[in-house]
PDB file of C-alpha atoms in Angstrom:
ATOM      1  CA  MET A  27      -5.873   9.913  23.668  1.00 66.00           C
ATOM      2  CA  THR A  28      -5.027   6.310  22.865  1.00 78.00           C
ATOM      3  CA  GLN A  29      -8.156   3.602  23.521  1.00 92.00           C
ATOM      4  CA  PRO A  30      -7.373   0.696  25.170  1.00 96.00           C
ATOM      5  CA  VAL A  31      -5.863  -2.539  23.717  1.00 97.00           C
ATOM      6  CA  GLY A  32      -8.818  -4.262  24.187  1.00 97.00           C
ATOM      7  CA  VAL A  33     -11.353  -1.801  22.062  1.00 97.00           C
ATOM      8  CA  LEU A  34      -8.193  -1.799  19.463  1.00 97.00           C
ATOM      9  CA  LEU A  35      -8.281  -5.587  19.313  1.00 98.00           C
ATOM     10  CA  ARG A  36     -12.215  -5.766  18.773  1.00 98.00           C
ATOM     11  CA  GLU A  37     -12.087  -3.064  15.667  1.00 97.00           C
ATOM     12  CA  TRP A  38      -9.532  -5.195  14.450  1.00 97.00           C
ATOM     13  CA  ARG A  39     -11.285  -8.019  14.612  1.00 98.00           C
ATOM     14  CA  GLU A  40     -14.381  -6.069  13.384  1.00 97.00           C
ATOM     15  CA  ARG A  41     -12.632  -4.545  10.225  1.00 96.00           C
ATOM     16  CA  ARG A  42     -11.428  -8.462   9.476  1.00 97.00           C
ATOM     17  CA  ARG A  43     -15.394  -9.456   9.818  1.00 96.00           C
ATOM     18  CA  LEU A  44     -14.687 -12.312  12.190  1.00 97.00           C
ATOM     19  CA  SER A  45     -16.581 -13.184  14.802  1.00 98.00           C
ATOM     20  CA  GLN A  46     -15.460 -14.102  18.353  1.00 98.00           C
ATOM     21  CA  LEU A  47     -15.478 -17.618  17.828  1.00 98.00           C
ATOM     22  CA  GLU A  48     -13.829 -17.185  14.648  1.00 98.00           C
ATOM     23  CA  LEU A  49     -10.805 -15.332  15.667  1.00 98.00           C
ATOM     24  CA  SER A  50     -10.586 -17.751  19.094  1.00 97.00           C
ATOM     25  CA  ILE A  51     -10.088 -20.824  16.786  1.00 97.00           C
ATOM     26  CA  GLN A  52      -7.139 -19.406  15.230  1.00 97.00           C
ATOM     27  CA  ALA A  53      -5.751 -18.079  17.848  1.00 97.00           C
ATOM     28  CA  GLU A  54      -6.658 -21.408  20.271  1.00 96.00           C
ATOM     29  CA  ILE A  55      -7.672 -19.539  22.828  1.00 96.00           C
ATOM     30  CA  SER A  56     -11.009 -19.720  24.541  1.00 97.00           C
ATOM     31  CA  THR A  57     -14.335 -17.294  23.424  1.00 97.00           C
ATOM     32  CA  ARG A  58     -14.567 -16.066  27.110  1.00 97.00           C
ATOM     33  CA  HIS A  59     -11.073 -15.085  27.447  1.00 97.00           C
ATOM     34  CA  LEU A  60     -11.331 -13.238  24.182  1.00 97.00           C
ATOM     35  CA  SER A  61     -14.721 -11.630  25.128  1.00 97.00           C
ATOM     36  CA  PHE A  62     -12.773 -10.731  28.602  1.00 98.00           C
ATOM     37  CA  VAL A  63      -9.757  -8.634  26.360  1.00 97.00           C
ATOM     38  CA  GLU A  64     -11.415  -6.855  24.549  1.00 98.00           C
ATOM     39  CA  THR A  65     -13.902  -5.226  26.631  1.00 97.00           C
ATOM     40  CA  GLY A  66     -11.163  -4.958  29.320  1.00 96.00           C
ATOM     41  CA  ARG A  67     -11.908  -7.642  31.979  1.00 96.00           C
ATOM     42  CA  SER A  68      -8.506  -9.258  31.723  1.00 96.00           C
ATOM     43  CA  LYS A  69      -5.104  -7.507  30.472  1.00 96.00           C
ATOM     44  CA  PRO A  70      -3.435  -9.444  27.939  1.00 97.00           C
ATOM     45  CA  THR A  71      -0.156  -9.981  27.769  1.00 98.00           C
ATOM     46  CA  SER A  72       2.665  -9.067  25.334  1.00 98.00           C
ATOM     47  CA  ALA A  73       2.719 -12.658  23.896  1.00 98.00           C
ATOM     48  CA  MET A  74      -1.501 -12.424  23.591  1.00 98.00           C
ATOM     49  CA  ILE A  75      -1.284  -9.286  21.744  1.00 98.00           C
ATOM     50  CA  LEU A  76       1.183 -10.650  18.994  1.00 98.00           C
ATOM     51  CA  ARG A  77      -0.837 -13.651  18.745  1.00 98.00           C
ATOM     52  CA  LEU A  78      -4.332 -11.717  17.757  1.00 98.00           C
ATOM     53  CA  THR A  79      -2.476  -9.247  15.872  1.00 98.00           C
ATOM     54  CA  GLU A  80      -0.836 -12.087  13.453  1.00 97.00           C
ATOM     55  CA  HIS A  81      -4.507 -13.867  12.836  1.00 98.00           C
ATOM     56  CA  LEU A  82      -5.736 -10.500  12.133  1.00 98.00           C
ATOM     57  CA  ASP A  83      -3.402  -9.958  10.432  1.00 96.00           C
ATOM     58  CA  VAL A  84      -2.435  -6.300  11.725  1.00 97.00           C
ATOM     59  CA  PRO A  85       0.134  -4.282   9.920  1.00 96.00           C
ATOM     60  CA  LEU A  86       3.179  -3.900  11.620  1.00 97.00           C
ATOM     61  CA  ARG A  87       3.145  -0.258  13.286  1.00 96.00           C
ATOM     62  CA  GLU A  88      -0.236  -0.980  14.010  1.00 97.00           C
ATOM     63  CA  ARG A  89       1.223  -3.868  15.894  1.00 98.00           C
ATOM     64  CA  ASN A  90       3.580  -1.868  17.977  1.00 98.00           C
ATOM     65  CA  THR A  91       0.342   0.511  18.529  1.00 97.00           C
ATOM     66  CA  LEU A  92      -1.780  -2.107  20.636  1.00 98.00           C
ATOM     67  CA  LEU A  93       1.549  -3.965  22.312  1.00 98.00           C
ATOM     68  CA  LEU A  94       2.133   0.569  23.353  1.00 97.00           C
ATOM     69  CA  ALA A  95      -1.701   0.472  24.309  1.00 97.00           C
ATOM     70  CA  GLY A  96      -1.162  -2.569  26.583  1.00 97.00           C
ATOM     71  CA  GLY A  97       1.154  -1.239  28.647  1.00 97.00           C
ATOM     72  CA  TYR A  98       4.433  -3.250  26.715  1.00 98.00           C
ATOM     73  CA  ALA A  99       7.335  -1.361  24.243  1.00 98.00           C
ATOM     74  CA  PRO A 100       7.069  -2.002  20.460  1.00 97.00           C
ATOM     75  CA  ALA A 101       8.284  -5.270  19.331  1.00 98.00           C
ATOM     76  CA  TYR A 102       8.808  -4.184  15.777  1.00 98.00           C
ATOM     77  CA  PRO A 103      11.774  -1.578  14.978  1.00 97.00           C
ATOM     78  CA  GLU A 104      11.164   0.979  12.144  1.00 97.00           C
ATOM     79  CA  GLY A 105      14.384   2.155  10.744  1.00 94.00           C
ATOM     80  CA  ARG A 106      14.878   5.225   8.604  1.00 94.00           C
ATOM     81  CA  LEU A 107      15.572   4.191   4.901  1.00 95.00           C
ATOM     82  CA  ASP A 108      18.736   5.835   4.863  1.00 95.00           C
ATOM     83  CA  ALA A 109      20.175   3.937   8.193  1.00 95.00           C
ATOM     84  CA  PRO A 110      22.982   1.762   7.700  1.00 96.00           C
ATOM     85  CA  GLN A 111      21.273  -1.251   8.901  1.00 95.00           C
ATOM     86  CA  LEU A 112      18.835  -1.299   5.868  1.00 96.00           C
ATOM     87  CA  ARG A 113      21.797  -1.027   3.711  1.00 96.00           C
ATOM     88  CA  ALA A 114      21.228  -4.530   2.104  1.00 96.00           C
ATOM     89  CA  VAL A 115      17.141  -3.432   1.825  1.00 97.00           C
ATOM     90  CA  ARG A 116      18.471  -0.253  -0.126  1.00 97.00           C
ATOM     91  CA  ASP A 117      20.373  -2.193  -2.532  1.00 97.00           C
ATOM     92  CA  SER A 118      17.613  -4.622  -2.988  1.00 97.00           C
ATOM     93  CA  LEU A 119      15.698  -2.291  -4.080  1.00 98.00           C
ATOM     94  CA  ARG A 120      18.112  -0.415  -6.936  1.00 97.00           C
ATOM     95  CA  GLN A 121      18.881  -3.928  -7.827  1.00 98.00           C
ATOM     96  CA  VAL A 122      15.170  -4.725  -8.910  1.00 97.00           C
ATOM     97  CA  LEU A 123      14.272  -0.389 -10.145  1.00 98.00           C
ATOM     98  CA  THR A 124      17.592  -1.009 -12.494  1.00 98.00           C
ATOM     99  CA  GLY A 125      17.039  -4.534 -13.809  1.00 98.00           C
ATOM    100  CA  HIS A 126      14.017  -3.273 -14.874  1.00 98.00           C
ATOM    101  CA  GLU A 127      15.271  -1.067 -17.198  1.00 98.00           C
ATOM    102  CA  PRO A 128      14.292  -0.075 -19.723  1.00 97.00           C
ATOM    103  CA  PHE A 129      10.687  -0.052 -18.325  1.00 98.00           C
ATOM    104  CA  PRO A 130       9.418   1.968 -15.745  1.00 98.00           C
ATOM    105  CA  ALA A 131       9.215   1.251 -11.733  1.00 98.00           C
ATOM    106  CA  VAL A 132       9.059   3.121  -8.535  1.00 98.00           C
ATOM    107  CA  VAL A 133       9.548   2.329  -5.093  1.00 98.00           C
ATOM    108  CA  VAL A 134       6.829   3.553  -2.645  1.00 98.00           C
ATOM    109  CA  ASP A 135       5.853   3.821   1.040  1.00 97.00           C
ATOM    110  CA  ARG A 136       2.943   3.036   2.942  1.00 96.00           C
ATOM    111  CA  VAL A 137       1.171   6.000   1.589  1.00 97.00           C
ATOM    112  CA  TRP A 138       2.379   6.063  -1.947  1.00 98.00           C
ATOM    113  CA  THR A 139       5.161   8.320  -1.469  1.00 98.00           C
ATOM    114  CA  MET A 140       7.848   7.879  -3.725  1.00 98.00           C
ATOM    115  CA  LEU A 141      11.394   7.100  -2.414  1.00 97.00           C
ATOM    116  CA  ASP A 142      13.378   6.050  -5.621  1.00 97.00           C
ATOM    117  CA  ALA A 143      12.580   5.421  -9.389  1.00 98.00           C
ATOM    118  CA  ASN A 144      14.555   4.046 -12.325  1.00 98.00           C
ATOM    119  CA  ALA A 145      15.200   6.210 -15.458  1.00 96.00           C
ATOM    120  CA  PRO A 146      12.437   5.462 -17.208  1.00 96.00           C
ATOM    121  CA  VAL A 147       9.942   6.835 -14.994  1.00 97.00           C
ATOM    122  CA  GLY A 148      10.830  10.287 -16.314  1.00 94.00           C
ATOM    123  CA  LEU A 149       9.354   9.564 -19.733  1.00 91.00           C
ATOM    124  CA  LEU A 150       5.686   9.327 -17.690  1.00 92.00           C
ATOM    125  CA  THR A 151       6.550  12.205 -15.801  1.00 94.00           C
ATOM    126  CA  ALA A 152       7.534  14.514 -18.667  1.00 91.00           C
ATOM    127  CA  GLY A 153       5.065  17.525 -18.789  1.00 92.00           C
ATOM    128  CA  VAL A 154       3.684  17.291 -15.330  1.00 96.00           C
ATOM    129  CA  ALA A 155       4.070  20.624 -12.957  1.00 96.00           C
ATOM    130  CA  PRO A 156       6.602  20.639 -11.515  1.00 96.00           C
ATOM    131  CA  ALA A 157       4.781  21.594  -8.262  1.00 96.00           C
ATOM    132  CA  LEU A 158       3.868  17.477  -8.104  1.00 97.00           C
ATOM    133  CA  LEU A 159       7.650  16.419  -9.127  1.00 96.00           C
ATOM    134  CA  GLU A 160       8.745  18.432  -5.326  1.00 96.00           C
ATOM    135  CA  PRO A 161       9.383  16.112  -2.547  1.00 95.00           C
ATOM    136  CA  PRO A 162       7.791  14.072  -1.062  1.00 96.00           C
ATOM    137  CA  VAL A 163       6.407  13.095  -4.698  1.00 97.00           C
ATOM    138  CA  ASN A 164       2.346  10.977  -4.020  1.00 98.00           C
ATOM    139  CA  VAL A 165       2.370   8.449  -7.044  1.00 98.00           C
ATOM    140  CA  LEU A 166      -1.382   8.646  -7.015  1.00 98.00           C
ATOM    141  CA  ARG A 167      -1.664  12.567  -6.689  1.00 98.00           C
ATOM    142  CA  LEU A 168       0.753  12.721  -9.813  1.00 97.00           C
ATOM    143  CA  SER A 169      -1.079  10.368 -11.316  1.00 97.00           C
ATOM    144  CA  LEU A 170      -4.632  11.882 -10.913  1.00 97.00           C
ATOM    145  CA  HIS A 171      -4.076  15.359 -10.748  1.00 97.00           C
ATOM    146  CA  PRO A 172      -5.117  17.403 -13.614  1.00 97.00           C
ATOM    147  CA  GLY A 173      -1.202  18.917 -13.261  1.00 97.00           C
ATOM    148  CA  GLY A 174      -0.168  15.670 -13.765  1.00 97.00           C
ATOM    149  CA  LEU A 175      -0.427  12.388 -16.171  1.00 97.00           C
ATOM    150  CA  ALA A 176      -3.881  12.592 -16.055  1.00 97.00           C
ATOM    151  CA  PRO A 177      -4.010  14.408 -19.305  1.00 96.00           C
ATOM    152  CA  ARG A 178      -2.067  12.255 -21.109  1.00 96.00           C
ATOM    153  CA  ILE A 179      -4.161   8.894 -19.985  1.00 96.00           C
ATOM    154  CA  ALA A 180      -5.791   8.068 -22.662  1.00 95.00           C
ATOM    155  CA  ASN A 181      -8.898   5.327 -20.752  1.00 94.00           C
ATOM    156  CA  LEU A 182      -8.438   8.264 -17.523  1.00 95.00           C
ATOM    157  CA  GLU A 183     -11.368   6.953 -16.334  1.00 94.00           C
ATOM    158  CA  GLN A 184     -10.862   3.124 -15.972  1.00 92.00           C
ATOM    159  CA  TRP A 185      -8.025   4.338 -14.912  1.00 94.00           C
ATOM    160  CA  ARG A 186      -9.141   6.320 -11.667  1.00 95.00           C
ATOM    161  CA  ALA A 187     -11.468   3.966 -11.227  1.00 92.00           C
ATOM    162  CA  HIS A 188      -9.224   1.402 -10.664  1.00 92.00           C
ATOM    163  CA  LEU A 189      -6.400   3.434  -8.496  1.00 95.00           C
ATOM    164  CA  LEU A 190      -9.364   4.996  -6.259  1.00 95.00           C
ATOM    165  CA  GLY A 191     -10.972   1.317  -5.958  1.00 92.00           C
ATOM    166  CA  ARG A 192      -7.320  -0.316  -5.034  1.00 94.00           C
ATOM    167  CA  LEU A 193      -6.765   2.736  -2.574  1.00 97.00           C
ATOM    168  CA  GLN A 194     -10.287   2.313  -0.710  1.00 96.00           C
ATOM    169  CA  ARG A 195      -9.472  -1.360  -0.572  1.00 95.00           C
ATOM    170  CA  GLN A 196      -5.940  -0.315   1.064  1.00 96.00           C
ATOM    171  CA  ALA A 197      -7.403   2.388   3.813  1.00 96.00           C
ATOM    172  CA  ARG A 198     -10.210  -0.571   4.407  1.00 94.00           C
ATOM    173  CA  ALA A 199      -7.843  -3.025   5.250  1.00 93.00           C
ATOM    174  CA  THR A 200      -4.924  -1.147   7.085  1.00 93.00           C
ATOM    175  CA  GLY A 201      -7.199   1.416   9.089  1.00 91.00           C
ATOM    176  CA  ASP A 202      -4.861   4.020   8.425  1.00 95.00           C
ATOM    177  CA  PRO A 203      -6.064   7.593   8.078  1.00 95.00           C
ATOM    178  CA  ALA A 204      -3.883   9.193   5.980  1.00 97.00           C
ATOM    179  CA  LEU A 205      -4.870   6.733   3.144  1.00 97.00           C
ATOM    180  CA  ASP A 206      -8.560   8.224   4.043  1.00 97.00           C
ATOM    181  CA  ASP A 207      -7.473  11.492   3.586  1.00 98.00           C
ATOM    182  CA  LEU A 208      -5.289  10.750   0.270  1.00 98.00           C
ATOM    183  CA  LEU A 209      -8.561   9.043  -1.235  1.00 97.00           C
ATOM    184  CA  ALA A 210     -10.925  11.846  -0.220  1.00 97.00           C
ATOM    185  CA  GLU A 211      -8.005  14.122  -1.774  1.00 97.00           C
ATOM    186  CA  LEU A 212      -8.019  12.254  -5.222  1.00 97.00           C
ATOM    187  CA  THR A 213     -12.154  11.608  -5.347  1.00 96.00           C
ATOM    188  CA  ALA A 214     -12.216  15.111  -5.285  1.00 96.00           C
ATOM    189  CA  TYR A 215     -10.614  15.585  -9.204  1.00 96.00           C
ATOM    190  CA  PRO A 216     -11.482  15.332 -12.546  1.00 92.00           C
ATOM    191  CA  GLY A 217     -12.041  12.684 -14.685  1.00 84.00           C
ATOM    192  CA  GLY A 218     -14.909  10.841 -14.219  1.00 75.00           C
ATOM    193  CA  THR A 219     -15.813   6.770 -13.173  1.00 72.00           C
ATOM    194  CA  GLY A 220     -14.622   4.544 -15.951  1.00 67.00           C
ATOM    195  CA  PRO A 221     -16.484   1.410 -16.748  1.00 67.00           C
ATOM    196  CA  ALA A 222     -15.601  -1.949 -14.306  1.00 61.00           C
ATOM    197  CA  PRO A 223     -12.997  -4.393 -15.811  1.00 62.00           C
ATOM    198  CA  ALA A 224     -14.650  -6.822 -18.411  1.00 65.00           C
ATOM    199  CA  PRO A 225     -14.562 -10.430 -17.401  1.00 64.00           C
ATOM    200  CA  HIS A 226     -12.454 -11.380 -20.270  1.00 62.00           C
ATOM    201  CA  ASP A 227      -9.967  -8.497 -19.801  1.00 65.00           C
ATOM    202  CA  VAL A 228      -6.424  -9.711 -18.224  1.00 72.00           C
ATOM    203  CA  VAL A 229      -5.547  -6.535 -16.476  1.00 83.00           C
ATOM    204  CA  VAL A 230      -6.257  -3.391 -16.415  1.00 89.00           C
ATOM    205  CA  PRO A 231      -3.967  -1.263 -18.721  1.00 92.00           C
ATOM    206  CA  LEU A 232      -2.382   2.224 -17.889  1.00 95.00           C
ATOM    207  CA  ARG A 233      -2.402   4.207 -21.563  1.00 96.00           C
ATOM    208  CA  ILE A 234      -0.324   7.106 -21.721  1.00 96.00           C
ATOM    209  CA  ARG A 235      -0.156   9.256 -24.868  1.00 95.00           C
ATOM    210  CA  HIS A 236       3.256   9.942 -25.647  1.00 91.00           C
ATOM    211  CA  ASP A 237       5.062  11.782 -28.923  1.00 88.00           C
ATOM    212  CA  GLY A 238       1.910  10.942 -31.204  1.00 90.00           C
ATOM    213  CA  THR A 239       1.545   7.816 -30.154  1.00 93.00           C
ATOM    214  CA  GLU A 240      -0.071   5.847 -26.899  1.00 96.00           C
ATOM    215  CA  LEU A 241       2.190   3.297 -24.915  1.00 96.00           C
ATOM    216  CA  ARG A 242       0.261   0.814 -23.045  1.00 97.00           C
ATOM    217  CA  PHE A 243       1.634  -0.411 -19.775  1.00 97.00           C
ATOM    218  CA  PHE A 244       0.216  -3.011 -16.789  1.00 95.00           C
ATOM    219  CA  SER A 245       1.877  -3.069 -13.018  1.00 96.00           C
ATOM    220  CA  ILE A 246       3.039  -5.679 -10.901  1.00 96.00           C
ATOM    221  CA  THR A 247       3.408  -5.069  -7.100  1.00 96.00           C
ATOM    222  CA  ALA A 248       6.452  -6.069  -5.058  1.00 97.00           C
ATOM    223  CA  VAL A 249       7.216  -6.646  -1.398  1.00 96.00           C
ATOM    224  CA  PHE A 250       9.293  -7.678   0.483  1.00 95.00           C
ATOM    225  CA  GLY A 251       7.870 -11.707   1.885  1.00 92.00           C
ATOM    226  CA  SER A 252       9.390 -11.374   5.759  1.00 90.00           C
ATOM    227  CA  PRO A 253       9.603  -8.184   6.758  1.00 94.00           C
ATOM    228  CA  MET A 254      10.155  -7.363  10.819  1.00 95.00           C
ATOM    229  CA  ASP A 255      10.658  -4.247  10.854  1.00 97.00           C
ATOM    230  CA  VAL A 256       8.073  -1.558  10.165  1.00 97.00           C
ATOM    231  CA  THR A 257       9.783   0.405   7.684  1.00 97.00           C
ATOM    232  CA  VAL A 258      10.544  -2.273   4.825  1.00 98.00           C
ATOM    233  CA  ALA A 259       7.357  -4.033   5.436  1.00 97.00           C
ATOM    234  CA  GLU A 260       5.247  -1.029   4.180  1.00 97.00           C
ATOM    235  CA  LEU A 261       7.977  -0.684   1.242  1.00 98.00           C
ATOM    236  CA  ALA A 262       6.245  -1.555  -2.069  1.00 98.00           C
ATOM    237  CA  ILE A 263       8.116  -2.049  -5.911  1.00 98.00           C
ATOM    238  CA  GLU A 264       5.743  -0.523  -8.711  1.00 97.00           C
ATOM    239  CA  SER A 265       7.030  -2.058 -12.067  1.00 98.00           C
ATOM    240  CA  PHE A 266       5.239  -1.057 -15.101  1.00 97.00           C
ATOM    241  CA  PHE A 267       5.819  -3.612 -18.207  1.00 97.00           C
ATOM    242  CA  PRO A 268       4.722  -3.217 -21.917  1.00 97.00           C
ATOM    243  CA  ALA A 269       1.080  -4.424 -22.532  1.00 95.00           C
ATOM    244  CA  ASP A 270       2.047  -4.763 -26.295  1.00 95.00           C
ATOM    245  CA  ALA A 271       4.634  -5.116 -28.407  1.00 97.00           C
ATOM    246  CA  ALA A 272       4.898  -1.505 -29.791  1.00 96.00           C
ATOM    247  CA  THR A 273       5.180  -0.417 -26.417  1.00 97.00           C
ATOM    248  CA  ALA A 274       8.263  -2.698 -25.695  1.00 97.00           C
ATOM    249  CA  GLU A 275       9.744  -1.431 -28.762  1.00 96.00           C
ATOM    250  CA  ALA A 276       9.467   2.094 -28.369  1.00 94.00           C
ATOM    251  CA  LEU A 277      11.234   1.722 -24.825  1.00 94.00           C
ATOM    252  CA  ARG A 278      13.736  -0.330 -25.676  1.00 93.00           C
ATOM    253  CA  ALA A 279      14.690   2.405 -28.525  1.00 88.00           C
TER     254      ALA A 279
END
């Protein structure tokens, strides 16, 4: 059963570690009115819900949930990625993936399901258990599962700690129970916990054993800058770049 909109707003405010005073100042409303909204003594308008969720940086999917809890229609559409209206989005994603070759890149959704990938990703997934490549493919599961990339990752403890920490922060920020479930699953995989990156480290590298050599990568995440569709807001491109000249030469060859 969906909780009242005031309760949900309070939960998001507490998740962002804001006091009622801090949020009321940001949203330019009175603390008294915000208190009444959170306790259910005052019914917020749809505009008020959107104003508060904007300042709380609530994901678009959850903004729709709060609007429904308040008795209003969702404000943000959720199109299928293969829908005609998202063709420009698909084309731009494919252009980025193709343009990034010969280096690997993938498109993922909010729970790290791989939606698209360029050809060099096959280099990373070579030799993994076929079951892990059956759709829907989860990129984090593929990385840390004993039947996935894990046996080939030279710095597995360090990379595992990096991915689990990133997923934990994402789950905390979004409040998405699917991410909590994924985190629990991945945490149960073997692999140990590596040391935190040293202060002089620039990035956490991914070191993959391949054909008797070691390939070293770092990743960059790209998202759409001003999404107004739930699906588009939850898309991200993970692009892997060579961390040394030998890796760049090996992939270009």
